[in-house]
Amino acid sequence: MGSVQRAMRLLESAASHQGGAPAKQLAREAGLALPTAYHLLRTLAHEGYLRRERGVFVLGEAAERLGGSGAQQNRRGAIEKALAHWRDTIGVPVYFAVYREGEIDVVAVADTPGNPAVEEWADFRETGHAHAIGQCLLGQLDDAARKDHLDRYPVQSITPYSVRDDRAFVRRLDARERMRPVVERQEYALGTVCAAIPITVGDTAATMAISVPSYQAERLLPAANRLQREIGKLLGTLAFSISI
């Protein structure tokens, strides 16, 4: 335990110097004898947590990965907190998704046992034409990106209510009003209706969505409209979360 604590003090000291610091300075700041510091610095460099450049030690790739992981967790925590707020306020499951590198990516979901999220019984990435999240994201793409997606994931019948072919699906997307909630009723999952709100964060297509049981369908549009009115307050958090 003592060696771990001493190594951590050296890492903290190295991290405080953007351009790196020599072993003697790190040893002094960490309160370590120079021979002990040299031994630990060599070990940390061997494991990739530090690297030596022109006589000074700087953080290595392993330490940077740890920092990146922590930042990613913070970003995910921020979006999950925002979704949980609206889940509790509106009383419905809330989803956040983006279109990233040619794929539909559901970043986070907030639900409760009493109001569960839609079960992903068919791969969300392959069935974007059927669910509100996918329809909303694909509706924000240009023609080339949308064609590329449909070439990889052709329209297929998911339920009796699903769109039947690519051409019908594209016509439907083109007929929708820009930035209006996208609604689908039992196209992906029988017994469920969903709405997705288009969000453009920089060059990234994104969406927040909600779902309710079909017997509560009258709640869908009022809840979606309420969420859309409030999305402006969340845009900073949503933009921060794109890189998750």
CSV table of N, CA, C and O in Angstrom, one decimal, residues 158-222:
chain,number,residue,atom,x,y,z
A,158,ILE,N,-41.3,-5.2,-39.3
A,158,ILE,CA,-41.0,-5.6,-37.9
A,158,ILE,C,-42.3,-6.0,-37.2
A,158,ILE,O,-42.4,-7.0,-36.4
A,159,THR,N,-43.4,-5.2,-37.4
A,159,THR,CA,-44.7,-5.5,-36.9
A,159,THR,C,-45.7,-5.2,-38.0
A,159,THR,O,-45.3,-4.7,-39.1
A,160,PRO,N,-47.0,-5.6,-37.8
A,160,PRO,CA,-48.0,-5.3,-38.9
A,160,PRO,C,-48.1,-3.8,-39.2
A,160,PRO,O,-48.6,-3.4,-40.2
A,161,TYR,N,-47.6,-2.9,-38.3
A,161,TYR,CA,-47.7,-1.5,-38.5
A,161,TYR,C,-46.4,-0.8,-39.1
A,161,TYR,O,-46.4,0.4,-39.4
A,162,SER,N,-45.4,-1.6,-39.3
A,162,SER,CA,-44.1,-1.1,-39.8
A,162,SER,C,-44.3,-0.7,-41.3
A,162,SER,O,-45.0,-1.3,-42.1
A,163,VAL,N,-43.5,0.3,-41.7
A,163,VAL,CA,-43.4,0.7,-43.1
A,163,VAL,C,-42.8,-0.5,-43.9
A,163,VAL,O,-42.0,-1.3,-43.3
A,164,ARG,N,-43.2,-0.7,-45.1
A,164,ARG,CA,-42.9,-1.9,-45.9
A,164,ARG,C,-41.6,-1.9,-46.7
A,164,ARG,O,-41.0,-3.0,-47.0
A,165,ASP,N,-41.3,-0.7,-47.3
A,165,ASP,CA,-40.1,-0.7,-48.2
A,165,ASP,C,-39.4,0.6,-48.1
A,165,ASP,O,-39.9,1.6,-47.5
A,166,ASP,N,-38.2,0.6,-48.6
A,166,ASP,CA,-37.3,1.8,-48.5
A,166,ASP,C,-38.0,3.0,-49.1
A,166,ASP,O,-37.9,4.1,-48.6
A,167,ARG,N,-38.6,2.9,-50.3
A,167,ARG,CA,-39.2,4.0,-51.0
A,167,ARG,C,-40.3,4.7,-50.1
A,167,ARG,O,-40.4,5.9,-50.0
A,168,ALA,N,-41.1,3.8,-49.6
A,168,ALA,CA,-42.2,4.4,-48.7
A,168,ALA,C,-41.7,5.0,-47.5
A,168,ALA,O,-42.2,6.1,-47.1
A,169,PHE,N,-40.6,4.5,-47.0
A,169,PHE,CA,-40.0,5.1,-45.8
A,169,PHE,C,-39.4,6.4,-46.1
A,169,PHE,O,-39.6,7.4,-45.4
A,170,VAL,N,-38.7,6.6,-47.2
A,170,VAL,CA,-38.1,7.8,-47.6
A,170,VAL,C,-39.1,8.9,-47.8
A,170,VAL,O,-39.0,10.1,-47.5
A,171,ARG,N,-40.2,8.5,-48.5
A,171,ARG,CA,-41.3,9.4,-48.8
A,171,ARG,C,-41.9,9.9,-47.5
A,171,ARG,O,-42.2,11.1,-47.3
A,172,ARG,N,-42.0,9.0,-46.5
A,172,ARG,CA,-42.5,9.5,-45.2
A,172,ARG,C,-41.6,10.5,-44.5
A,172,ARG,O,-42.1,11.5,-44.0
A,173,LEU,N,-40.3,10.2,-44.6
A,173,LEU,CA,-39.4,11.1,-43.9
A,173,LEU,C,-39.4,12.5,-44.6
A,173,LEU,O,-39.4,13.5,-44.0
A,174,ASP,N,-39.5,12.5,-45.9
A,174,ASP,CA,-39.5,13.8,-46.7
A,174,ASP,C,-40.8,14.6,-46.4
A,174,ASP,O,-40.7,15.8,-46.6
A,175,ALA,N,-41.8,13.9,-46.1
A,175,ALA,CA,-43.1,14.6,-45.9
A,175,ALA,C,-43.2,15.2,-44.5
A,175,ALA,O,-44.1,16.0,-44.3
A,176,ARG,N,-42.3,14.9,-43.6
A,176,ARG,CA,-42.5,15.3,-42.2
A,176,ARG,C,-42.0,16.8,-42.1
A,176,ARG,O,-41.0,17.2,-42.8
A,177,GLU,N,-42.6,17.5,-41.2
A,177,GLU,CA,-42.2,18.9,-40.9
A,177,GLU,C,-40.9,18.9,-40.1
A,177,GLU,O,-40.7,18.1,-39.2
A,178,ARG,N,-40.0,19.7,-40.6
A,178,ARG,CA,-38.6,19.8,-39.9
A,178,ARG,C,-38.8,20.2,-38.5
A,178,ARG,O,-39.6,21.1,-38.1
A,179,MET,N,-38.0,19.6,-37.6
A,179,MET,CA,-37.9,19.8,-36.2
A,179,MET,C,-39.2,19.6,-35.4
A,179,MET,O,-39.4,20.1,-34.3
A,180,ARG,N,-40.2,18.9,-36.0
A,180,ARG,CA,-41.4,18.5,-35.3
A,180,ARG,C,-41.1,17.1,-34.7
A,180,ARG,O,-40.4,16.3,-35.2
A,181,PRO,N,-41.8,16.8,-33.6
A,181,PRO,CA,-41.6,15.4,-33.0
A,181,PRO,C,-42.0,14.3,-34.0
A,181,PRO,O,-43.0,14.5,-34.7
A,182,VAL,N,-41.3,13.3,-34.0
A,182,VAL,CA,-41.6,12.1,-34.9
A,182,VAL,C,-42.3,11.1,-34.0
A,182,VAL,O,-41.9,10.7,-32.9
A,183,VAL,N,-43.4,10.6,-34.5
A,183,VAL,CA,-44.3,9.7,-33.7
A,183,VAL,C,-44.4,8.4,-34.5
A,183,VAL,O,-44.6,8.4,-35.7
A,184,GLU,N,-44.2,7.3,-33.8
A,184,GLU,CA,-44.5,6.0,-34.3
A,184,GLU,C,-45.4,5.2,-33.4
A,184,GLU,O,-45.2,5.3,-32.2
A,185,ARG,N,-46.3,4.5,-33.9
A,185,ARG,CA,-47.3,3.8,-33.1
A,185,ARG,C,-47.2,2.3,-33.5
A,185,ARG,O,-47.7,1.9,-34.5
A,186,GLN,N,-46.6,1.5,-32.5
A,186,GLN,CA,-46.5,0.1,-32.6
A,186,GLN,C,-45.7,-0.4,-33.8
A,186,GLN,O,-45.9,-1.5,-34.3
A,187,GLU,N,-44.9,0.4,-34.4
A,187,GLU,CA,-44.1,0.0,-35.6
A,187,GLU,C,-42.9,-0.8,-35.2
A,187,GLU,O,-42.4,-1.7,-36.0
A,188,TYR,N,-42.4,-0.6,-34.0
A,188,TYR,CA,-41.3,-1.4,-33.5
A,188,TYR,C,-41.7,-2.4,-32.5
A,188,TYR,O,-41.2,-3.6,-32.5
A,189,ALA,N,-42.5,-2.0,-31.6
A,189,ALA,CA,-43.0,-3.0,-30.5
A,189,ALA,C,-44.5,-2.8,-30.3
A,189,ALA,O,-45.0,-1.7,-30.1
A,190,LEU,N,-45.2,-4.0,-30.5
A,190,LEU,CA,-46.6,-4.0,-30.3
A,190,LEU,C,-46.9,-3.5,-28.8
A,190,LEU,O,-46.3,-3.9,-27.9
A,191,GLY,N,-48.0,-2.7,-28.7
A,191,GLY,CA,-48.4,-2.2,-27.4
A,191,GLY,C,-47.6,-1.0,-26.9
A,191,GLY,O,-47.8,-0.5,-25.8
A,192,THR,N,-46.8,-0.4,-27.8
A,192,THR,CA,-46.0,0.8,-27.4
A,192,THR,C,-46.1,1.9,-28.5
A,192,THR,O,-46.0,1.6,-29.7
A,193,VAL,N,-46.2,3.1,-28.0
A,193,VAL,CA,-46.1,4.3,-29.0
A,193,VAL,C,-45.0,5.2,-28.5
A,193,VAL,O,-44.8,5.3,-27.3
A,194,CYS,N,-44.3,5.8,-29.4
A,194,CYS,CA,-43.1,6.5,-29.1
A,194,CYS,C,-43.1,7.9,-29.9
A,194,CYS,O,-43.7,8.0,-30.9
A,195,ALA,N,-42.4,8.8,-29.3
A,195,ALA,CA,-42.2,10.1,-30.0
A,195,ALA,C,-40.7,10.5,-29.8
A,195,ALA,O,-40.1,10.3,-28.7
A,196,ALA,N,-40.1,11.1,-30.8
A,196,ALA,CA,-38.7,11.5,-30.7
A,196,ALA,C,-38.6,12.9,-31.2
A,196,ALA,O,-39.2,13.3,-32.2
A,197,ILE,N,-37.8,13.7,-30.5
A,197,ILE,CA,-37.6,15.1,-30.8
A,197,ILE,C,-36.3,15.3,-31.5
A,197,ILE,O,-35.2,15.0,-30.9
A,198,PRO,N,-36.2,15.9,-32.7
A,198,PRO,CA,-34.9,16.1,-33.4
A,198,PRO,C,-34.1,17.2,-32.7
A,198,PRO,O,-34.6,18.2,-32.3
A,199,ILE,N,-32.8,16.9,-32.6
A,199,ILE,CA,-31.9,17.9,-32.0
A,199,ILE,C,-30.6,17.9,-32.9
A,199,ILE,O,-30.1,16.8,-33.2
A,200,THR,N,-30.2,19.0,-33.3
A,200,THR,CA,-28.9,19.1,-34.0
A,200,THR,C,-27.9,19.7,-33.1
A,200,THR,O,-28.0,20.9,-32.6
A,201,VAL,N,-26.8,18.9,-32.7
A,201,VAL,CA,-25.8,19.4,-31.9
A,201,VAL,C,-24.5,19.5,-32.7
A,201,VAL,O,-23.9,18.5,-33.0
A,202,GLY,N,-24.2,20.7,-33.2
A,202,GLY,CA,-23.1,20.8,-34.2
A,202,GLY,C,-23.5,20.2,-35.5
A,202,GLY,O,-24.5,20.4,-36.0
A,203,ASP,N,-22.6,19.3,-35.9
A,203,ASP,CA,-22.9,18.5,-37.1
A,203,ASP,C,-23.5,17.2,-36.8
A,203,ASP,O,-23.7,16.3,-37.8
A,204,THR,N,-23.8,16.9,-35.6
A,204,THR,CA,-24.3,15.6,-35.2
A,204,THR,C,-25.8,15.6,-35.1
A,204,THR,O,-26.4,16.4,-34.4
A,205,ALA,N,-26.5,14.6,-35.7
A,205,ALA,CA,-27.9,14.4,-35.5
A,205,ALA,C,-28.1,13.7,-34.2
A,205,ALA,O,-27.5,12.7,-33.9
A,206,ALA,N,-29.0,14.2,-33.4
A,206,ALA,CA,-29.3,13.6,-32.1
A,206,ALA,C,-30.8,13.7,-31.8
A,206,ALA,O,-31.6,14.3,-32.6
A,207,THR,N,-31.3,13.0,-30.8
A,207,THR,CA,-32.7,13.0,-30.5
A,207,THR,C,-32.9,12.7,-29.0
A,207,THR,O,-32.1,11.9,-28.4
A,208,MET,N,-33.9,13.3,-28.4
A,208,MET,CA,-34.5,12.8,-27.2
A,208,MET,C,-35.8,12.2,-27.5
A,208,MET,O,-36.6,12.7,-28.3
A,209,ALA,N,-36.2,11.1,-26.8
A,209,ALA,CA,-37.4,10.4,-27.2
A,209,ALA,C,-38.1,9.9,-25.9
A,209,ALA,O,-37.5,9.8,-24.8
A,210,ILE,N,-39.4,9.6,-26.0
A,210,ILE,CA,-40.2,9.1,-24.9
A,210,ILE,C,-41.0,7.9,-25.5
A,210,ILE,O,-41.2,7.8,-26.7
A,211,SER,N,-41.5,7.1,-24.6
A,211,SER,CA,-42.4,6.0,-25.0
A,211,SER,C,-43.5,5.9,-23.9
A,211,SER,O,-43.3,6.1,-22.7
A,212,VAL,N,-44.7,5.4,-24.3
A,212,VAL,CA,-45.8,5.1,-23.4
A,212,VAL,C,-46.5,3.9,-23.9
A,212,VAL,O,-46.4,3.6,-25.1
A,213,PRO,N,-47.2,3.1,-23.1
A,213,PRO,CA,-48.0,2.0,-23.6
A,213,PRO,C,-49.1,2.6,-24.5
A,213,PRO,O,-49.6,3.7,-24.4
A,214,SER,N,-49.5,1.8,-25.5
A,214,SER,CA,-50.4,2.2,-26.5
A,214,SER,C,-51.8,2.6,-25.8
A,214,SER,O,-52.5,3.4,-26.4
A,215,TYR,N,-52.1,2.0,-24.7
A,215,TYR,CA,-53.4,2.3,-24.1
A,215,TYR,C,-53.3,3.7,-23.4
A,215,TYR,O,-54.4,4.2,-23.0
A,216,GLN,N,-52.1,4.3,-23.3
A,216,GLN,CA,-52.0,5.6,-22.8
A,216,GLN,C,-51.6,6.6,-23.9
A,216,GLN,O,-50.9,7.6,-23.7
A,217,ALA,N,-51.9,6.3,-25.1
A,217,ALA,CA,-51.4,7.0,-26.3
A,217,ALA,C,-51.8,8.5,-26.2
A,217,ALA,O,-51.0,9.3,-26.8
A,218,GLU,N,-52.8,8.9,-25.5
A,218,GLU,CA,-53.2,10.3,-25.5
A,218,GLU,C,-52.2,11.1,-24.7
A,218,GLU,O,-52.1,12.3,-24.8
A,219,ARG,N,-51.3,10.4,-23.9
A,219,ARG,CA,-50.3,11.1,-23.1
A,219,ARG,C,-49.1,11.5,-24.0
A,219,ARG,O,-48.3,12.3,-23.6
A,220,LEU,N,-48.9,10.8,-25.1
A,220,LEU,CA,-47.7,10.9,-25.9
A,220,LEU,C,-47.3,12.3,-26.4
A,220,LEU,O,-46.3,12.9,-26.1
A,221,LEU,N,-48.2,12.9,-27.2
A,221,LEU,CA,-47.9,14.2,-27.7
A,221,LEU,C,-47.8,15.3,-26.7
A,221,LEU,O,-46.9,16.1,-26.8
A,222,PRO,N,-48.7,15.4,-25.7
A,222,PRO,CA,-48.5,16.4,-24.7
A,222,PRO,C,-47.1,16.3,-24.0
A,222,PRO,O,-46.5,17.3,-23.7
